[in-house]
Amino acid sequence: MPRVNRTVVLYLLIASSCVFLLFQLYYYRKYVSKQSGLHFLNPAGHLTSSHFQWQTLRKFLALAQHFKLPLFLADTAVLSLFSQDALQQRDRVVREPPCTVLCTGRPITSFALNAKLWKFNPAFLLAAQQKGFELLELQGQDPRLAGLDTLSGEEVPLHFLFRNNSYIIHVIFLYERSGNYLWHGPLRLKGNMYRSFAPFKLLDYGRHAGVYDRPELIFTVLDGIDVRVPRNISHFLAQQRQSRFLECRYRDAHNFLQLYPDDSSAAALDFRRKARSLLHTATKTLAVLNIPFWISSGTCLGWFRQCSIISYSRDVDIGIFVADFKPDIIAAFTDAGLSLKHKFGKVEDSLELSFLSDDVKLDIFFFYEEGDLMWNGGTQAKSGRKFKYIFPRFSLCWAELLELKVRVPCDTLDYITANYGSTWSVPVRNWDWKSSPSNVQENGVWPREEWDELIQVY
């Protein structure tokens, strides 16, 4: 029996392998590559969506880089996967599958853009279309141009939705506001013609307007793709969860001031200037202590009713949840140049602080939770009588007052109505804090032997 030549067998095996490989390549080019989208095969021979998503992101970000659009990653699902240590691994090794961070299984990835860095370039949109992207552009009014005299601003781009097959890249435009913060508008569809364009209920951004501090951005590499991200990711995500912003109701305020013209005297203008300065000081002081607050009582009424401070109120009112109280709050305001005017109650019951700055008073009311209600206390110094002011439970939103970013109760109308009744839109100059509020209740009397501790007037 003749011996088999091993070299010949080896050559035959190599030749047959090459033929099979060429057949696979021919089959892929002729049949698979002509299907829409970009497809990869997993070990089982099935197409994987994560590879398609990764390739789409890489293609889109390459376009943005080419046209010098400084997008940064704002997607909450992706950012939540990060740790600060991961951001330092700029040379991380990409292993199969290539999309282990950016591909979250969601059909949407969100990016944001500082709008002042955006210059409309039709070439970018044309290039995106040529790469297979469809665009849905959503516009809205620019609130920076709105005011009591100009009730609506010009239309500006708010959201871009780029679609490739069923995958969405959401670009949010952030606009710089006078209060030194970034704002994005709500995403509102007009009619029903675009409601099938994207799964809008899954979007991280757009259910309401939102505001953010200006984030510091850094470059990193994720799944082999260069991308900008906020340096302090945890802070950015915390802001995103509490970003809801309420615009001042300029049209209603304009109508109110037609009926009740604002005081334009020198004394009124001087008070507004001092009130703004005091509110700015309170904002900085409480930010250092990491204590959230909101404008309350007459200050909140002024914002809601007339987009300004009520000139005859002569004070500034803010609220703080008693759970956020910190013992060094008095020292912090004293160091900021304010003098303590009075301290009523105690942390466990009806705490109230009042400070004075340049003849304008800052009243701080601490709020307590009680079932479905919230309340703050009041104390009459000469009699020791206690009062309780009841509010429906509320959460906090952002707003702008006197070009300052402040918080307000999200359900502002309910909050105002609880305090001032259904006639809140009618100015009342003679206000008695013990009897005028609609939500005031008698709450007993402080024991006489505790007055030195619980009723301190300076």
PDB file of C-alpha atoms in Angstrom, residues 66-328:
ATOM      1  CA  HIS A  66     -15.570  66.229  12.429  1.00  0.00           C
ATOM      2  CA  PHE A  67     -18.002  69.153  12.658  1.00  0.00           C
ATOM      3  CA  LYS A  68     -16.555  70.266  16.030  1.00  0.00           C
ATOM      4  CA  LEU A  69     -19.697  69.685  18.069  1.00  0.00           C
ATOM      5  CA  PRO A  70     -18.567  69.249  21.702  1.00  0.00           C
ATOM      6  CA  LEU A  71     -21.235  66.772  22.764  1.00  0.00           C
ATOM      7  CA  PHE A  72     -20.950  65.183  26.191  1.00  0.00           C
ATOM      8  CA  LEU A  73     -22.496  62.003  27.455  1.00  0.00           C
ATOM      9  CA  ALA A  74     -25.640  62.699  29.489  1.00  0.00           C
ATOM     10  CA  ASP A  75     -27.232  59.246  29.398  1.00  0.00           C
ATOM     11  CA  THR A  76     -28.219  58.277  32.938  1.00  0.00           C
ATOM     12  CA  ALA A  77     -28.045  54.523  32.349  1.00  0.00           C
ATOM     13  CA  VAL A  78     -24.495  54.718  30.974  1.00  0.00           C
ATOM     14  CA  LEU A  79     -23.247  57.251  33.525  1.00  0.00           C
ATOM     15  CA  SER A  80     -24.668  55.157  36.348  1.00  0.00           C
ATOM     16  CA  LEU A  81     -22.289  52.352  35.366  1.00  0.00           C
ATOM     17  CA  PHE A  82     -19.286  54.531  36.020  1.00  0.00           C
ATOM     18  CA  SER A  83     -17.103  54.876  39.052  1.00  0.00           C
ATOM     19  CA  GLN A  84     -14.554  57.622  39.453  1.00  0.00           C
ATOM     20  CA  ASP A  85     -11.808  55.015  39.179  1.00  0.00           C
ATOM     21  CA  ALA A  86     -13.103  53.859  35.812  1.00  0.00           C
ATOM     22  CA  LEU A  87     -12.626  57.341  34.384  1.00  0.00           C
ATOM     23  CA  GLN A  88      -8.910  57.156  35.039  1.00  0.00           C
ATOM     24  CA  GLN A  89      -8.556  54.047  32.872  1.00  0.00           C
ATOM     25  CA  ARG A  90      -8.229  55.963  29.611  1.00  0.00           C
ATOM     26  CA  ASP A  91      -6.291  53.134  27.969  1.00  0.00           C
ATOM     27  CA  ARG A  92      -8.714  50.382  28.941  1.00  0.00           C
ATOM     28  CA  VAL A  93      -8.529  47.256  26.807  1.00  0.00           C
ATOM     29  CA  VAL A  94     -11.560  46.622  24.614  1.00  0.00           C
ATOM     30  CA  ARG A  95     -12.616  42.983  24.713  1.00  0.00           C
ATOM     31  CA  GLU A  96     -15.403  41.184  22.908  1.00  0.00           C
ATOM     32  CA  PRO A  97     -18.128  42.158  22.851  1.00  0.00           C
ATOM     33  CA  PRO A  98     -16.822  45.682  22.109  1.00  0.00           C
ATOM     34  CA  CYS A  99     -19.808  47.464  23.659  1.00  0.00           C
ATOM     35  CA  THR A 100     -19.840  46.699  27.374  1.00  0.00           C
ATOM     36  CA  VAL A 101     -20.586  50.196  28.767  1.00  0.00           C
ATOM     37  CA  LEU A 102     -22.282  52.296  26.106  1.00  0.00           C
ATOM     38  CA  CYS A 103     -24.690  49.523  25.122  1.00  0.00           C
ATOM     39  CA  THR A 104     -27.176  49.302  27.973  1.00  0.00           C
ATOM     40  CA  GLY A 105     -29.924  47.431  26.168  1.00  0.00           C
ATOM     41  CA  ARG A 106     -32.001  50.600  25.895  1.00  0.00           C
ATOM     42  CA  PRO A 107     -32.935  51.885  22.409  1.00  0.00           C
ATOM     43  CA  ILE A 108     -31.767  55.422  23.295  1.00  0.00           C
ATOM     44  CA  THR A 109     -28.482  57.089  24.208  1.00  0.00           C
ATOM     45  CA  SER A 110     -28.521  60.725  25.379  1.00  0.00           C
ATOM     46  CA  PHE A 111     -25.944  63.441  24.758  1.00  0.00           C
ATOM     47  CA  ALA A 112     -26.016  67.135  25.660  1.00  0.00           C
ATOM     48  CA  LEU A 113     -24.557  70.233  24.038  1.00  0.00           C
ATOM     49  CA  ASN A 114     -23.961  73.761  25.294  1.00  0.00           C
ATOM     50  CA  ALA A 115     -26.086  75.699  22.812  1.00  0.00           C
ATOM     51  CA  LYS A 116     -23.705  78.652  22.622  1.00  0.00           C
ATOM     52  CA  LEU A 117     -21.215  76.272  20.987  1.00  0.00           C
ATOM     53  CA  TRP A 118     -23.772  75.241  18.358  1.00  0.00           C
ATOM     54  CA  LYS A 119     -23.689  77.017  15.034  1.00  0.00           C
ATOM     55  CA  PHE A 120     -26.195  75.709  12.550  1.00  0.00           C
ATOM     56  CA  ASN A 121     -24.367  73.881   9.796  1.00  0.00           C
ATOM     57  CA  PRO A 122     -26.518  72.226   7.139  1.00  0.00           C
ATOM     58  CA  ALA A 123     -23.489  70.137   6.141  1.00  0.00           C
ATOM     59  CA  PHE A 124     -23.635  68.296   9.483  1.00  0.00           C
ATOM     60  CA  LEU A 125     -27.281  67.351   9.069  1.00  0.00           C
ATOM     61  CA  LEU A 126     -26.692  66.365   5.451  1.00  0.00           C
ATOM     62  CA  ALA A 127     -23.726  64.193   6.449  1.00  0.00           C
ATOM     63  CA  ALA A 128     -25.823  62.554   9.165  1.00  0.00           C
ATOM     64  CA  GLN A 129     -28.539  61.813   6.611  1.00  0.00           C
ATOM     65  CA  GLN A 130     -25.985  60.295   4.253  1.00  0.00           C
ATOM     66  CA  LYS A 131     -24.805  58.048   7.099  1.00  0.00           C
ATOM     67  CA  GLY A 132     -28.319  56.683   7.473  1.00  0.00           C
ATOM     68  CA  PHE A 133     -29.706  58.934  10.224  1.00  0.00           C
ATOM     69  CA  GLU A 134     -33.175  60.448  10.202  1.00  0.00           C
ATOM     70  CA  LEU A 135     -33.614  63.676  12.173  1.00  0.00           C
ATOM     71  CA  LEU A 136     -36.533  64.964  14.224  1.00  0.00           C
ATOM     72  CA  GLU A 137     -35.850  68.536  15.328  1.00  0.00           C
ATOM     73  CA  LEU A 138     -38.002  69.941  18.154  1.00  0.00           C
ATOM     74  CA  GLN A 139     -38.045  73.660  18.826  1.00  0.00           C
ATOM     75  CA  GLY A 140     -39.500  75.875  21.522  1.00  0.00           C
ATOM     76  CA  GLN A 141     -39.484  79.435  22.768  1.00  0.00           C
ATOM     77  CA  ASP A 142     -36.278  80.891  24.153  1.00  0.00           C
ATOM     78  CA  PRO A 143     -37.196  81.955  27.729  1.00  0.00           C
ATOM     79  CA  ARG A 144     -34.202  84.276  27.941  1.00  0.00           C
ATOM     80  CA  LEU A 145     -35.987  86.638  25.572  1.00  0.00           C
ATOM     81  CA  ALA A 146     -39.292  86.516  27.434  1.00  0.00           C
ATOM     82  CA  GLY A 147     -40.337  88.984  30.107  1.00  0.00           C
ATOM     83  CA  LEU A 148     -43.169  91.127  31.364  1.00  0.00           C
ATOM     84  CA  ASP A 149     -42.935  93.311  28.268  1.00  0.00           C
ATOM     85  CA  THR A 150     -42.120  90.545  25.766  1.00  0.00           C
ATOM     86  CA  LEU A 151     -44.335  87.619  26.663  1.00  0.00           C
ATOM     87  CA  SER A 152     -42.724  85.064  24.399  1.00  0.00           C
ATOM     88  CA  GLY A 153     -39.274  84.490  23.004  1.00  0.00           C
ATOM     89  CA  GLU A 154     -38.029  83.358  19.610  1.00  0.00           C
ATOM     90  CA  GLU A 155     -38.017  79.725  18.574  1.00  0.00           C
ATOM     91  CA  VAL A 156     -34.754  77.897  19.237  1.00  0.00           C
ATOM     92  CA  PRO A 157     -33.737  74.232  18.866  1.00  0.00           C
ATOM     93  CA  LEU A 158     -34.360  72.285  22.064  1.00  0.00           C
ATOM     94  CA  HIS A 159     -33.963  68.614  21.142  1.00  0.00           C
ATOM     95  CA  PHE A 160     -32.542  66.661  18.206  1.00  0.00           C
ATOM     96  CA  LEU A 161     -33.514  63.017  17.808  1.00  0.00           C
ATOM     97  CA  PHE A 162     -31.361  61.069  15.355  1.00  0.00           C
ATOM     98  CA  ARG A 163     -32.780  57.684  14.356  1.00  0.00           C
ATOM     99  CA  ASN A 164     -30.932  54.839  12.684  1.00  0.00           C
ATOM    100  CA  ASN A 165     -33.338  51.935  12.201  1.00  0.00           C
ATOM    101  CA  SER A 166     -35.037  51.826  15.629  1.00  0.00           C
ATOM    102  CA  TYR A 167     -32.068  53.176  17.602  1.00  0.00           C
ATOM    103  CA  ILE A 168     -32.249  56.795  18.838  1.00  0.00           C
ATOM    104  CA  ILE A 169     -29.495  59.261  19.689  1.00  0.00           C
ATOM    105  CA  HIS A 170     -30.988  62.104  21.711  1.00  0.00           C
ATOM    106  CA  VAL A 171     -29.163  65.470  21.730  1.00  0.00           C
ATOM    107  CA  ILE A 172     -30.295  67.985  24.368  1.00  0.00           C
ATOM    108  CA  PHE A 173     -29.486  71.672  23.874  1.00  0.00           C
ATOM    109  CA  LEU A 174     -28.429  73.463  27.065  1.00  0.00           C
ATOM    110  CA  TYR A 175     -28.788  77.256  27.169  1.00  0.00           C
ATOM    111  CA  GLU A 176     -26.983  79.563  29.567  1.00  0.00           C
ATOM    112  CA  ARG A 177     -29.340  81.575  31.754  1.00  0.00           C
ATOM    113  CA  SER A 178     -28.713  84.818  33.601  1.00  0.00           C
ATOM    114  CA  GLY A 179     -28.613  83.013  36.957  1.00  0.00           C
ATOM    115  CA  ASN A 180     -25.366  81.318  35.873  1.00  0.00           C
ATOM    116  CA  TYR A 181     -26.890  77.935  35.150  1.00  0.00           C
ATOM    117  CA  LEU A 182     -27.752  75.794  32.139  1.00  0.00           C
ATOM    118  CA  TRP A 183     -31.349  75.228  31.049  1.00  0.00           C
ATOM    119  CA  HIS A 184     -33.010  72.833  28.651  1.00  0.00           C
ATOM    120  CA  GLY A 185     -36.583  73.058  27.468  1.00  0.00           C
ATOM    121  CA  PRO A 186     -39.341  70.461  27.550  1.00  0.00           C
ATOM    122  CA  LEU A 187     -39.904  68.125  24.633  1.00  0.00           C
ATOM    123  CA  ARG A 188     -43.360  68.825  23.244  1.00  0.00           C
ATOM    124  CA  LEU A 189     -44.787  67.133  20.157  1.00  0.00           C
ATOM    125  CA  LYS A 190     -47.211  69.074  17.980  1.00  0.00           C
ATOM    126  CA  GLY A 191     -50.005  66.869  16.750  1.00  0.00           C
ATOM    127  CA  ASN A 192     -49.650  63.140  16.214  1.00  0.00           C
ATOM    128  CA  MET A 193     -47.468  63.025  13.135  1.00  0.00           C
ATOM    129  CA  TYR A 194     -44.190  62.283  14.950  1.00  0.00           C
ATOM    130  CA  ARG A 195     -45.346  60.201  17.900  1.00  0.00           C
ATOM    131  CA  SER A 196     -44.108  56.971  16.345  1.00  0.00           C
ATOM    132  CA  PHE A 197     -40.632  58.361  15.628  1.00  0.00           C
ATOM    133  CA  ALA A 198     -39.160  57.292  18.980  1.00  0.00           C
ATOM    134  CA  PRO A 199     -40.171  55.667  22.295  1.00  0.00           C
ATOM    135  CA  PHE A 200     -40.624  59.070  23.950  1.00  0.00           C
ATOM    136  CA  LYS A 201     -41.615  57.628  27.322  1.00  0.00           C
ATOM    137  CA  LEU A 202     -38.129  56.157  27.638  1.00  0.00           C
ATOM    138  CA  LEU A 203     -36.298  59.465  27.207  1.00  0.00           C
ATOM    139  CA  ASP A 204     -34.221  60.659  30.160  1.00  0.00           C
ATOM    140  CA  TYR A 205     -34.811  64.295  29.243  1.00  0.00           C
ATOM    141  CA  GLY A 206     -37.737  66.335  27.987  1.00  0.00           C
ATOM    142  CA  ARG A 207     -40.707  65.471  30.205  1.00  0.00           C
ATOM    143  CA  HIS A 208     -40.143  68.881  31.738  1.00  0.00           C
ATOM    144  CA  ALA A 209     -37.671  71.746  31.529  1.00  0.00           C
ATOM    145  CA  GLY A 210     -34.516  71.186  33.567  1.00  0.00           C
ATOM    146  CA  VAL A 211     -31.559  73.134  34.953  1.00  0.00           C
ATOM    147  CA  TYR A 212     -27.967  72.218  35.791  1.00  0.00           C
ATOM    148  CA  ASP A 213     -24.781  73.731  37.065  1.00  0.00           C
ATOM    149  CA  ARG A 214     -22.232  74.086  34.296  1.00  0.00           C
ATOM    150  CA  PRO A 215     -20.391  70.730  34.406  1.00  0.00           C
ATOM    151  CA  GLU A 216     -16.651  70.380  34.064  1.00  0.00           C
ATOM    152  CA  LEU A 217     -16.053  67.941  31.222  1.00  0.00           C
ATOM    153  CA  ILE A 218     -13.198  65.506  30.628  1.00  0.00           C
ATOM    154  CA  PHE A 219     -12.314  63.121  27.828  1.00  0.00           C
ATOM    155  CA  THR A 220     -12.317  59.390  28.382  1.00  0.00           C
ATOM    156  CA  VAL A 221     -12.451  56.257  26.250  1.00  0.00           C
ATOM    157  CA  LEU A 222     -15.497  54.008  26.490  1.00  0.00           C
ATOM    158  CA  ASP A 223     -15.647  50.812  24.482  1.00  0.00           C
ATOM    159  CA  GLY A 224     -12.917  52.176  22.266  1.00  0.00           C
ATOM    160  CA  ILE A 225     -14.757  55.455  21.531  1.00  0.00           C
ATOM    161  CA  ASP A 226     -13.532  58.893  22.634  1.00  0.00           C
ATOM    162  CA  VAL A 227     -16.292  60.682  24.533  1.00  0.00           C
ATOM    163  CA  ARG A 228     -16.700  63.631  26.882  1.00  0.00           C
ATOM    164  CA  VAL A 229     -18.266  63.014  30.291  1.00  0.00           C
ATOM    165  CA  PRO A 230     -18.907  65.180  33.380  1.00  0.00           C
ATOM    166  CA  ARG A 231     -15.950  64.986  35.749  1.00  0.00           C
ATOM    167  CA  ASN A 232     -18.253  64.706  38.764  1.00  0.00           C
ATOM    168  CA  ILE A 233     -20.697  62.105  37.507  1.00  0.00           C
ATOM    169  CA  SER A 234     -22.481  61.524  40.808  1.00  0.00           C
ATOM    170  CA  HIS A 235     -23.198  65.257  41.133  1.00  0.00           C
ATOM    171  CA  PHE A 236     -24.497  65.435  37.575  1.00  0.00           C
ATOM    172  CA  LEU A 237     -26.792  62.432  38.100  1.00  0.00           C
ATOM    173  CA  ALA A 238     -28.086  63.895  41.379  1.00  0.00           C
ATOM    174  CA  GLN A 239     -28.895  67.122  39.562  1.00  0.00           C
ATOM    175  CA  GLN A 240     -30.634  65.233  36.767  1.00  0.00           C
ATOM    176  CA  ARG A 241     -32.975  63.573  39.262  1.00  0.00           C
ATOM    177  CA  GLN A 242     -33.919  66.968  40.740  1.00  0.00           C
ATOM    178  CA  SER A 243     -33.645  69.158  37.654  1.00  0.00           C
ATOM    179  CA  ARG A 244     -37.269  70.102  37.039  1.00  0.00           C
ATOM    180  CA  PHE A 245     -37.635  73.811  36.316  1.00  0.00           C
ATOM    181  CA  LEU A 246     -40.726  76.042  36.430  1.00  0.00           C
ATOM    182  CA  GLU A 247     -40.737  79.115  34.226  1.00  0.00           C
ATOM    183  CA  CYS A 248     -42.179  82.319  35.585  1.00  0.00           C
ATOM    184  CA  ARG A 249     -45.748  82.917  34.375  1.00  0.00           C
ATOM    185  CA  TYR A 250     -45.032  86.133  32.495  1.00  0.00           C
ATOM    186  CA  ARG A 251     -48.413  86.402  30.822  1.00  0.00           C
ATOM    187  CA  ASP A 252     -50.315  86.092  34.115  1.00  0.00           C
ATOM    188  CA  ALA A 253     -47.858  88.452  35.801  1.00  0.00           C
ATOM    189  CA  HIS A 254     -48.339  90.975  32.988  1.00  0.00           C
ATOM    190  CA  ASN A 255     -52.117  90.819  33.435  1.00  0.00           C
ATOM    191  CA  PHE A 256     -51.763  91.200  37.218  1.00  0.00           C
ATOM    192  CA  LEU A 257     -49.589  94.296  36.858  1.00  0.00           C
ATOM    193  CA  GLN A 258     -52.120  95.810  34.463  1.00  0.00           C
ATOM    194  CA  LEU A 259     -54.634  95.666  37.310  1.00  0.00           C
ATOM    195  CA  TYR A 260     -52.226  96.470  40.133  1.00  0.00           C
ATOM    196  CA  PRO A 261     -49.297  98.549  38.815  1.00  0.00           C
ATOM    197  CA  ASP A 262     -46.028  97.870  40.559  1.00  0.00           C
ATOM    198  CA  ASP A 263     -44.492 100.401  42.913  1.00  0.00           C
ATOM    199  CA  SER A 264     -41.678 102.153  41.064  1.00  0.00           C
ATOM    200  CA  SER A 265     -40.687 104.550  43.828  1.00  0.00           C
ATOM    201  CA  ALA A 266     -37.080 104.915  44.899  1.00  0.00           C
ATOM    202  CA  ALA A 267     -37.852 103.144  48.184  1.00  0.00           C
ATOM    203  CA  ALA A 268     -39.409 100.159  46.370  1.00  0.00           C
ATOM    204  CA  LEU A 269     -36.468  99.881  43.953  1.00  0.00           C
ATOM    205  CA  ASP A 270     -34.049 100.071  46.878  1.00  0.00           C
ATOM    206  CA  PHE A 271     -35.896  97.271  48.673  1.00  0.00           C
ATOM    207  CA  ARG A 272     -35.759  95.013  45.621  1.00  0.00           C
ATOM    208  CA  ARG A 273     -32.032  95.598  45.344  1.00  0.00           C
ATOM    209  CA  LYS A 274     -31.504  94.763  49.013  1.00  0.00           C
ATOM    210  CA  ALA A 275     -33.825  91.763  48.854  1.00  0.00           C
ATOM    211  CA  ARG A 276     -31.900  90.353  45.891  1.00  0.00           C
ATOM    212  CA  SER A 277     -28.604  90.830  47.706  1.00  0.00           C
ATOM    213  CA  LEU A 278     -29.990  89.095  50.795  1.00  0.00           C
ATOM    214  CA  LEU A 279     -31.384  86.197  48.785  1.00  0.00           C
ATOM    215  CA  HIS A 280     -28.037  85.837  47.011  1.00  0.00           C
ATOM    216  CA  THR A 281     -26.235  85.714  50.375  1.00  0.00           C
ATOM    217  CA  ALA A 282     -28.668  83.089  51.670  1.00  0.00           C
ATOM    218  CA  THR A 283     -28.123  81.009  48.522  1.00  0.00           C
ATOM    219  CA  LYS A 284     -24.331  81.046  48.888  1.00  0.00           C
ATOM    220  CA  THR A 285     -24.409  80.425  52.654  1.00  0.00           C
ATOM    221  CA  LEU A 286     -26.769  77.457  52.517  1.00  0.00           C
ATOM    222  CA  ALA A 287     -24.961  75.990  49.498  1.00  0.00           C
ATOM    223  CA  VAL A 288     -21.772  75.758  51.553  1.00  0.00           C
ATOM    224  CA  LEU A 289     -23.722  73.896  54.251  1.00  0.00           C
ATOM    225  CA  ASN A 290     -25.401  71.726  51.599  1.00  0.00           C
ATOM    226  CA  ILE A 291     -28.836  72.723  52.904  1.00  0.00           C
ATOM    227  CA  PRO A 292     -31.564  72.969  50.246  1.00  0.00           C
ATOM    228  CA  PHE A 293     -34.136  75.735  50.682  1.00  0.00           C
ATOM    229  CA  TRP A 294     -37.031  77.261  48.781  1.00  0.00           C
ATOM    230  CA  ILE A 295     -38.648  80.678  48.658  1.00  0.00           C
ATOM    231  CA  SER A 296     -41.731  80.654  50.865  1.00  0.00           C
ATOM    232  CA  SER A 297     -44.649  82.800  52.035  1.00  0.00           C
ATOM    233  CA  GLY A 298     -44.720  86.294  50.512  1.00  0.00           C
ATOM    234  CA  THR A 299     -41.522  85.790  48.537  1.00  0.00           C
ATOM    235  CA  CYS A 300     -42.996  82.727  46.821  1.00  0.00           C
ATOM    236  CA  LEU A 301     -46.260  84.588  46.240  1.00  0.00           C
ATOM    237  CA  GLY A 302     -44.358  87.432  44.569  1.00  0.00           C
ATOM    238  CA  TRP A 303     -42.589  85.034  42.194  1.00  0.00           C
ATOM    239  CA  PHE A 304     -45.786  83.161  41.326  1.00  0.00           C
ATOM    240  CA  ARG A 305     -48.054  86.185  40.978  1.00  0.00           C
ATOM    241  CA  GLN A 306     -45.852  88.909  39.496  1.00  0.00           C
ATOM    242  CA  CYS A 307     -42.438  87.336  38.725  1.00  0.00           C
ATOM    243  CA  SER A 308     -40.773  89.606  41.268  1.00  0.00           C
ATOM    244  CA  ILE A 309     -40.535  90.607  44.917  1.00  0.00           C
ATOM    245  CA  ILE A 310     -43.573  92.176  46.575  1.00  0.00           C
ATOM    246  CA  SER A 311     -42.193  95.618  47.367  1.00  0.00           C
ATOM    247  CA  TYR A 312     -44.364  96.258  50.440  1.00  0.00           C
ATOM    248  CA  SER A 313     -43.524  92.929  52.099  1.00  0.00           C
ATOM    249  CA  ARG A 314     -40.248  94.347  53.497  1.00  0.00           C
ATOM    250  CA  ASP A 315     -38.693  90.920  54.112  1.00  0.00           C
ATOM    251  CA  VAL A 316     -37.482  87.727  52.412  1.00  0.00           C
ATOM    252  CA  ASP A 317     -39.018  84.372  53.363  1.00  0.00           C
ATOM    253  CA  ILE A 318     -37.457  80.949  52.799  1.00  0.00           C
ATOM    254  CA  GLY A 319     -38.323  77.416  53.905  1.00  0.00           C
ATOM    255  CA  ILE A 320     -36.072  74.541  54.967  1.00  0.00           C
ATOM    256  CA  PHE A 321     -37.033  70.972  55.845  1.00  0.00           C
ATOM    257  CA  VAL A 322     -36.171  70.482  59.508  1.00  0.00           C
ATOM    258  CA  ALA A 323     -34.486  67.198  58.561  1.00  0.00           C
ATOM    259  CA  ASP A 324     -31.838  69.335  56.805  1.00  0.00           C
ATOM    260  CA  PHE A 325     -31.137  71.520  59.853  1.00  0.00           C
ATOM    261  CA  LYS A 326     -27.505  71.828  60.903  1.00  0.00           C
ATOM    262  CA  PRO A 327     -26.395  73.399  64.202  1.00  0.00           C
ATOM    263  CA  ASP A 328     -23.828  75.658  62.529  1.00  0.00           C
TER     264      ASP A 328
END
